[in-house]
Short mmCIF file of C-alpha atoms in Angstrom, two decimals:
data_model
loop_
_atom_site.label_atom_id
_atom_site.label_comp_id
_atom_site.label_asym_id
_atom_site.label_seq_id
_atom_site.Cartn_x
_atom_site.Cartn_y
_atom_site.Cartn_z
CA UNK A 688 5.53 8.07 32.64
CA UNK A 689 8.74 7.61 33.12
CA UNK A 690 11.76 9.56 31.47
CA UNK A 691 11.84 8.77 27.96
CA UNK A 692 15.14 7.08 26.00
CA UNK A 693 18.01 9.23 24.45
CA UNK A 694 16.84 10.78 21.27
CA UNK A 695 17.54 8.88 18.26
CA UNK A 696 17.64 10.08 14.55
CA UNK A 697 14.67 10.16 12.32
CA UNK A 698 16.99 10.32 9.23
CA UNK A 699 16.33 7.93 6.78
CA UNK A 700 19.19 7.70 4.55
CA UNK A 701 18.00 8.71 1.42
CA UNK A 702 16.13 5.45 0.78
CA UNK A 703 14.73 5.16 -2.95
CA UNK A 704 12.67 3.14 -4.38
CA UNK A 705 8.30 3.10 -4.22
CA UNK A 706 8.63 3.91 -1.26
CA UNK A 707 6.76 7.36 -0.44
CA UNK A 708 7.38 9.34 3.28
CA UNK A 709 5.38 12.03 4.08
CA UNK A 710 5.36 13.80 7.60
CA UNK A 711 2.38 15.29 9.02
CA UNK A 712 1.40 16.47 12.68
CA UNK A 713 -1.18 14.39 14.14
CA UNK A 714 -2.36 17.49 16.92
CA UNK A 715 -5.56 17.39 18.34
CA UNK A 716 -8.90 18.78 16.33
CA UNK A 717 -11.29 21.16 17.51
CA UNK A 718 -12.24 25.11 17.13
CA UNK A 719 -11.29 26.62 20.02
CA UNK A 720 -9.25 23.72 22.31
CA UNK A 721 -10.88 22.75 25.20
CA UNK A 722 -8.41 20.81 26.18
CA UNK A 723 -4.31 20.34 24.81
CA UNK A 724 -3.66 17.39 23.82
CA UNK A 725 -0.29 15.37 23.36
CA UNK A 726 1.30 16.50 20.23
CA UNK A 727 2.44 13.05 17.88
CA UNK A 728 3.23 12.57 14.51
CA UNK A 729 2.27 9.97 11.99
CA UNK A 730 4.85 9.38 8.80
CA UNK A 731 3.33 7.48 6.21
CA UNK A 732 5.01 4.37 3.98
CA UNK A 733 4.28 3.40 0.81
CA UNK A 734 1.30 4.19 -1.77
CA UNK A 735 -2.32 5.02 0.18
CA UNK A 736 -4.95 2.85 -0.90
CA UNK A 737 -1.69 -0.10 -1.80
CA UNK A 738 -1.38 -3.49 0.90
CA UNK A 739 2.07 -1.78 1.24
CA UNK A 740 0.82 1.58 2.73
CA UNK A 741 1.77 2.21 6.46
CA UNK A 742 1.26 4.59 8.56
CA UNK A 743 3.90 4.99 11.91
CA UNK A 744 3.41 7.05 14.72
CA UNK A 745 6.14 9.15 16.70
CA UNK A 746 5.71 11.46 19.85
CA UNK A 747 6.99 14.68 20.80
CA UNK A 748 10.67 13.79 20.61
CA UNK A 749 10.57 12.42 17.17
CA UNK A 750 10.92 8.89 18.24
CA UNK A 751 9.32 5.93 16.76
CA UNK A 752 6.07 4.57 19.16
CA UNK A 753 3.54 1.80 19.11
CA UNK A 754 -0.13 3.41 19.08
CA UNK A 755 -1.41 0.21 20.34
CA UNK A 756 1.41 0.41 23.36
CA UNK A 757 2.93 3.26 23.84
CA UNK A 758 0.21 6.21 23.75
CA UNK A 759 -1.73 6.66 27.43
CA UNK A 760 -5.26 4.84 27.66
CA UNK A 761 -6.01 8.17 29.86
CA UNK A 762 -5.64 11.60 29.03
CA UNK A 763 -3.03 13.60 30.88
CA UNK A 764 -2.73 10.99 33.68
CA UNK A 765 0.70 10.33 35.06
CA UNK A 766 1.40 6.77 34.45
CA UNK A 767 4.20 3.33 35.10
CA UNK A 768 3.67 0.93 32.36
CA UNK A 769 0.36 1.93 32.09
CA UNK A 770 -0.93 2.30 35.88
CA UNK A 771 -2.18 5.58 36.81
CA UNK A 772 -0.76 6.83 39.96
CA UNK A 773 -2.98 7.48 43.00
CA UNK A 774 -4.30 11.43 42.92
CA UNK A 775 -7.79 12.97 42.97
CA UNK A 776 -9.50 12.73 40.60
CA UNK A 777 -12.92 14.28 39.34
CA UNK A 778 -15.97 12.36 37.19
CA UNK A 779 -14.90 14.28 34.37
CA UNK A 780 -11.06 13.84 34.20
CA UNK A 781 -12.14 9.85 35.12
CA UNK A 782 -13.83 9.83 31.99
CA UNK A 783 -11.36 11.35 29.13
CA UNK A 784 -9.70 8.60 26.65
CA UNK A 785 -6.81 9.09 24.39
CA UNK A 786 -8.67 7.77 20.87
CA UNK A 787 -6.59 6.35 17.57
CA UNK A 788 -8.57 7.47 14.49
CA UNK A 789 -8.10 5.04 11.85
CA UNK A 790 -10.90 6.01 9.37
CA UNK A 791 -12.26 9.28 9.00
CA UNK A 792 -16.08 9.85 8.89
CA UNK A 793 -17.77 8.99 5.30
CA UNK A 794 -14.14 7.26 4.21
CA UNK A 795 -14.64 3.36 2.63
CA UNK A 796 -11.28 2.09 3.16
CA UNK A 797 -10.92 -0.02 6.27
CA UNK A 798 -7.89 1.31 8.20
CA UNK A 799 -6.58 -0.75 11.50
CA UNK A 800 -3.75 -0.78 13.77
CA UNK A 801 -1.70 -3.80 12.51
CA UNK A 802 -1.84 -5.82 16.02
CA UNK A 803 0.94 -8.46 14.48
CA UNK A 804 3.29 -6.31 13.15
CA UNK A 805 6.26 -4.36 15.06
CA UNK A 806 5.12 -1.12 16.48
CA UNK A 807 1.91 -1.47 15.37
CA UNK A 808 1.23 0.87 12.25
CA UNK A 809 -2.27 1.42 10.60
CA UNK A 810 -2.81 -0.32 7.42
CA UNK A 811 -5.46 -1.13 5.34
CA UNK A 812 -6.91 -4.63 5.83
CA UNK A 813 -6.19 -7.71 3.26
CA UNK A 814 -8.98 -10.90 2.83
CA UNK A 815 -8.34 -13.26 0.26
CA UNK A 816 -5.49 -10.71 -1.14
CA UNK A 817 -7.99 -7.49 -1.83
CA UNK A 818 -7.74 -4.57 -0.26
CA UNK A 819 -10.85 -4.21 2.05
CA UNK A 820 -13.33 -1.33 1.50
CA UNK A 821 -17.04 -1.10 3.35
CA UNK A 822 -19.74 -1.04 1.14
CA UNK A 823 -22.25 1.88 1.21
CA UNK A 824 -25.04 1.15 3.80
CA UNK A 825 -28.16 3.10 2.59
CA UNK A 826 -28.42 6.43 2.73
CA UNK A 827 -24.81 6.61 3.90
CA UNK A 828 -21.75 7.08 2.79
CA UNK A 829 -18.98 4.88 3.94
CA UNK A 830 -18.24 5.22 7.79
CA UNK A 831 -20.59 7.21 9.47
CA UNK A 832 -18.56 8.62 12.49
CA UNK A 833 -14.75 8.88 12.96
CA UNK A 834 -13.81 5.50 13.34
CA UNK A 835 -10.79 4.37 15.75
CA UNK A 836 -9.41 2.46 19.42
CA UNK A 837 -7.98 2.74 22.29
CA UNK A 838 -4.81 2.57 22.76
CA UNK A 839 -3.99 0.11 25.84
CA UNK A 840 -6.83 -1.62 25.47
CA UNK A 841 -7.31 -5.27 24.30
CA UNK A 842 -10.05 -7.78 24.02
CA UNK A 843 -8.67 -11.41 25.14
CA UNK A 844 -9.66 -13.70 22.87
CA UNK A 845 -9.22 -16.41 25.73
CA UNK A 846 -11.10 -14.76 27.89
CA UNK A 847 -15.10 -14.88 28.40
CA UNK A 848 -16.84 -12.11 29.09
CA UNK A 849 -19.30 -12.44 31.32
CA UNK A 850 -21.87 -10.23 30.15
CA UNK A 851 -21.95 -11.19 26.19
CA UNK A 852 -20.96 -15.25 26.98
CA UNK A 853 -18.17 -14.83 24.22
CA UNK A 854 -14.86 -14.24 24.15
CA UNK A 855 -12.86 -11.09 22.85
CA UNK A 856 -12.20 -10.66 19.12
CA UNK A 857 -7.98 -9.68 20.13
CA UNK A 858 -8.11 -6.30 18.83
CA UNK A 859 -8.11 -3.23 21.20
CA UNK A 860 -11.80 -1.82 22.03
CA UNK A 861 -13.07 0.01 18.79
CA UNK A 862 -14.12 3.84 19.34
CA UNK A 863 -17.34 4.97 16.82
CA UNK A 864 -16.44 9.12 17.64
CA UNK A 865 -19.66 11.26 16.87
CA UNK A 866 -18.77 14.87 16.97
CA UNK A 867 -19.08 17.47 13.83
CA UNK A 868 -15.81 17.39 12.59
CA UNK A 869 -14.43 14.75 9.67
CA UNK A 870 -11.11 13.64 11.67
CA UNK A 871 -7.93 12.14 9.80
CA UNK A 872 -6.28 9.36 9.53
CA UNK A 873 -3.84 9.33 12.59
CA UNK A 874 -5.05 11.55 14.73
CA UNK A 875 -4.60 11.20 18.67
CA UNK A 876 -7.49 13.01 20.17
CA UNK A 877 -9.32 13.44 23.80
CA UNK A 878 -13.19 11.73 23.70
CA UNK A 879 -15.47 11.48 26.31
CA UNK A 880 -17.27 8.42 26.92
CA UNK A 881 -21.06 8.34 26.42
CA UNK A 882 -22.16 4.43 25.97
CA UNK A 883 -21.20 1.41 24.16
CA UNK A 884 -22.69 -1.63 22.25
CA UNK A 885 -22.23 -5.44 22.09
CA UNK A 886 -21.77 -6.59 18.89
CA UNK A 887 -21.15 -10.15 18.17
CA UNK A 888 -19.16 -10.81 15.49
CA UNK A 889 -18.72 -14.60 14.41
CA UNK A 890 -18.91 -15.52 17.63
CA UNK A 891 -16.36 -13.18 19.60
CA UNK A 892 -17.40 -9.88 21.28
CA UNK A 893 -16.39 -7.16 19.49
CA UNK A 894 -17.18 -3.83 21.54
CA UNK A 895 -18.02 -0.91 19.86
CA UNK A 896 -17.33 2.66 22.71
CA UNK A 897 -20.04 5.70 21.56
CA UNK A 898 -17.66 8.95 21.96
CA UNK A 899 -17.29 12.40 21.16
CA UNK A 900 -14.11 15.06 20.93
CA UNK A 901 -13.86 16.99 23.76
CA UNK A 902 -13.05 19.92 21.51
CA UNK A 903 -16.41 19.25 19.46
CA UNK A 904 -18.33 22.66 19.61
CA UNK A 905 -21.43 20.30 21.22
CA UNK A 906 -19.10 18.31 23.68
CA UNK A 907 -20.62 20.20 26.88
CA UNK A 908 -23.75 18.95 26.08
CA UNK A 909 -22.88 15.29 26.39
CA UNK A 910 -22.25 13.14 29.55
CA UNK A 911 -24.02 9.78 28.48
CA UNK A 912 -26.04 7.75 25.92
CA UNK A 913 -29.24 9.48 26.89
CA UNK A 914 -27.72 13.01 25.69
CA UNK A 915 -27.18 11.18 22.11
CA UNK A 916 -30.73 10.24 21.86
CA UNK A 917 -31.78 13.78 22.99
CA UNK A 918 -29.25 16.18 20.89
CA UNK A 919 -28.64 13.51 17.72
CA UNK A 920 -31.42 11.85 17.62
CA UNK A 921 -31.83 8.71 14.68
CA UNK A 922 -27.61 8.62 15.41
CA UNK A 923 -28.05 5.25 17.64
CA UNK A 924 -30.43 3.99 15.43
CA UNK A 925 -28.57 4.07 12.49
CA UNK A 926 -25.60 3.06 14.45
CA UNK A 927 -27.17 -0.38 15.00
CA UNK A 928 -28.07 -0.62 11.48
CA UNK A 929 -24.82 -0.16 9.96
CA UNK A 930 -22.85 -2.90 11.73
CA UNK A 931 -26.19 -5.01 11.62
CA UNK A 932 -25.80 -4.67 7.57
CA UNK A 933 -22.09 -3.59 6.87
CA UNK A 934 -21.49 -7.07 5.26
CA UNK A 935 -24.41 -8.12 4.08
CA UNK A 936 -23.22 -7.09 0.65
CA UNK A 937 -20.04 -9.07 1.13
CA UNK A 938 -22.11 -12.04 0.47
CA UNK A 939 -22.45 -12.22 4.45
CA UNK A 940 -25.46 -12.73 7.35
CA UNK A 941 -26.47 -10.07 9.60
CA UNK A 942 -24.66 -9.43 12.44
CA UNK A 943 -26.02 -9.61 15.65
CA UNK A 944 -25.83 -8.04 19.15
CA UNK A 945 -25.69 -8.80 22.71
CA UNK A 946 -28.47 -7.26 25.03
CA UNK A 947 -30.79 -7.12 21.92
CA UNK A 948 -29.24 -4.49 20.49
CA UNK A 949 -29.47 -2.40 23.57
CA UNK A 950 -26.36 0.33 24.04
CA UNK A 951 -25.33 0.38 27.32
CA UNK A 952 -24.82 3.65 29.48
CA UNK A 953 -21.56 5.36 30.48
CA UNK A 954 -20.71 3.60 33.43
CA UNK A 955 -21.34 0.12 31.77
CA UNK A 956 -19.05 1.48 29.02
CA UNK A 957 -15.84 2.48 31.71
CA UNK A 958 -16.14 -0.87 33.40
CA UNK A 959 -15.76 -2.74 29.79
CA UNK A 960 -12.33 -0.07 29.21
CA UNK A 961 -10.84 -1.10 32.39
CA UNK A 962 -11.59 -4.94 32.10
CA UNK A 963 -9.86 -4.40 28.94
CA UNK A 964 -7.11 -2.22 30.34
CA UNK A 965 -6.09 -5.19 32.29
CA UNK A 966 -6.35 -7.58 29.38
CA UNK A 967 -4.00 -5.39 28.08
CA UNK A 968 -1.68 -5.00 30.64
CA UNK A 969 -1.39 -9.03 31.26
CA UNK A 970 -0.69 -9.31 27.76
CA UNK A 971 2.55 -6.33 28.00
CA UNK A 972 3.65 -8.51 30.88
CA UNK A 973 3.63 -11.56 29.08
CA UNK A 974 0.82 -13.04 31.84
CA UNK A 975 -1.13 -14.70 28.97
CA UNK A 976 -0.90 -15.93 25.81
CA UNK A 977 -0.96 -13.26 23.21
CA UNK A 978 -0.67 -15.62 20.00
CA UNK A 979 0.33 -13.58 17.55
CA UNK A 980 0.29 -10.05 18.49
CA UNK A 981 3.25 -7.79 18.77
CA UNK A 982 3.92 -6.65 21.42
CA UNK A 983 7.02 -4.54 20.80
CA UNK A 984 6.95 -1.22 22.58
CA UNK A 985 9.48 1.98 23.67
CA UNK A 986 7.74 3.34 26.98
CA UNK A 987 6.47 0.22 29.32
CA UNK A 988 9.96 -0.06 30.56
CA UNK A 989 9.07 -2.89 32.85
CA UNK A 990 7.59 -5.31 30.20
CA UNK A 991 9.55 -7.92 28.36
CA UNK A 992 8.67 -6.35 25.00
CA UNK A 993 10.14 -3.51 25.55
CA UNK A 994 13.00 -2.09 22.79
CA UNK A 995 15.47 0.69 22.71
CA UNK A 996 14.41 3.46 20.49
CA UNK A 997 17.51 2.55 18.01
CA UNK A 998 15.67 -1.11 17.78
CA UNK A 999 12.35 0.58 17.03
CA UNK A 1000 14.15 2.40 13.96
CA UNK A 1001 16.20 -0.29 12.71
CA UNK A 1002 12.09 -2.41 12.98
CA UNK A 1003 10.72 0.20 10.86
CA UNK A 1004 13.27 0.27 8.21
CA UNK A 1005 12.78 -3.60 8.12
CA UNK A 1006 9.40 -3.36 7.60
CA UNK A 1007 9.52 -0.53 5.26
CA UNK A 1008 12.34 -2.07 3.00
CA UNK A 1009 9.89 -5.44 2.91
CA UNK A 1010 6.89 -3.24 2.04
CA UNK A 1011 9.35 -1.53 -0.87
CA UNK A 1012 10.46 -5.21 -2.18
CA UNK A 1013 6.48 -6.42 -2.24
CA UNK A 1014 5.31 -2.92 -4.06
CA UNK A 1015 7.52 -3.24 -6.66
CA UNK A 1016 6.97 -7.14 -7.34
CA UNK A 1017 2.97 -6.29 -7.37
CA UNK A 1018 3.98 -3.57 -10.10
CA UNK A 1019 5.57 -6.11 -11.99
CA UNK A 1020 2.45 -8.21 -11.85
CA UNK A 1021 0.76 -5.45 -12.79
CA UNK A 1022 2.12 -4.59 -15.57
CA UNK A 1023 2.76 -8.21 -16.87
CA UNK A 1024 -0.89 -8.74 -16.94
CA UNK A 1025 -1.42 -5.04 -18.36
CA UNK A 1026 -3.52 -3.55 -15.99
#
């Protein structure tokens, strides 16, 4: 990538108010690294489990970044606005993924990269002004892998895909991460790609990747679906039945799937990634219509959406004053009706 832009101040200015900051490191997971990862940090806004609760992302030099923009699709590749350069590479390094988790294994609360606000923070979804929480699909608890996307990925909701006959859902390509460890919130870490399913949702393909941590204890055992079926065997099958059921208790139908349900292999899975790298990239270059998805970023130099880190502060202070303003009116509300 190229350089990055002068340094800017994290300093906040004593704000006051609900609003709650807390810093953490967002480093990769794993016993024993395989492999070092990028180090970024996540600083959180607001009251967890609140429609004001955000959660921003910064990278090594402290400076504000979209996870939807800024961090690398690939792992360790050396990149312009998202292109790897030409070099040798092997199977193995063509096939590691920088992942977003957004919800945790056996977590309820459904966690997603905010795709229309600036910079792109993870919040907690809002339908008909509840906070949204998945309901418990039998014998589980909650979601049942590490839950997340990747970043520099998006599926075009203008764009039919060949294979399913439906058009994207506009959200970057959802990650179900199967290894042994209970992620958080946040994390950036290095998966593998094994397979991936088709699952239609109202119409609009909505992919969901089959991964696992490099730095999972089991990783060396994986290289595609097959090995899931072989080393975690009922994990595909229950897959298919949680996003076949996950809303039925909303009130909802069952979902359905394209292929019948079938998960595709590795290679199928790569080929969906880099259709929807390119989505992606068209939509950073302003090449198609993006509706209302922010684009804002601080490393894709080249694209029109692209801000000075002092412009990525002053966004986040906006946002986080708004979120301040809204927290305390609900609290009001609140306490009016004497909750």
């Amino acid at each position: 990538m190229r350089a990055l832009l002068p340094l800017l101040r994290s300093a906040w200015g004593g704000r006051t108010g609900a609003l709650v900051v807390r810093l953490r490191e967002g480093a990769a997971a794993g016993p024993g690294p395989r492999r070092a990862m990028a180090s970024y940090r996540t600083e959180e806004r607001g009251q967890p489990h609140s429609p004001g609760y955000r959660l921003f992302f910064k990278n090594e030099a402290g400076h504000y970044i979209s996870p939807f923009h800024d961090i690398p699709l690939k792992v360790e590749s050396k990149e312009e606005n998202g292109i790897p350069t030409k070099r040798a590479r092997n199977d193995e390094s063509e096939n590691l993924f920088n992942m977003v988790v957004e919800v945790p294994r056996w977590t309820n609360a459904k966690m997603e990269i905010a795709t229309q606000e600036p910079l792109n923070p993870i919040k907690q979804d809002v339908k008909d002004g509840k906070l949204r929480y998945v309901a418990n699909i039998f014998p589980h608890k909650g979601y049942i892998w590490n839950y997340g996307a990747l970043p520099q990925t998006w599926e075009d909701p203008h764009r039919n895909d060949k294979s399913t006959d439906c058009c994207g859902d506009n959200d970057p390509i959802d990650v179900c991460e199967i290894g042994s460890k209970v992620l958080s919130r946040g994390e950036v870490i290095c998966v593998k790609i094994l397979g991936i399913l088709a699952l239609i949702d109202q119409g609009e393909t909505d992919w969901k990747l089959i991964a696992i941590n490099v730095n999972d204890p089991e990783a060396s055992k994986f290289h595609d679906i097959d090995d899931v079926r072989k080393y975690k065997p009922g994990y595909l099958e229950a897959t298919l039945n949680w996003f076949r059921f996950y809303k039925v208790p909303e009130g909802k139908p069952e979902n359905h799937f394209a292929f019948n349900g079938e998960f595709k292999n590795k290679a199928f899975a790569l080929e969906v990634i880099k259709s929807t790298h390119e989505c992606w990239k068209a939509l950073l270059m302003k090449q198609c219509d993006g509706g209302a998805i922010s684009c804002t970023n601080v490393q894709i130099c080249d694209s029109p959406y692209h801000c000075a880190q002092e412009k990525a502060r002053s966004l986040v202070e906006s946002v986080s004053s708004s979120i301040s303003k809204e927290s305390q009116e609900e609290e009001q509300v609140w306490h009016f009706l004497g909750k």
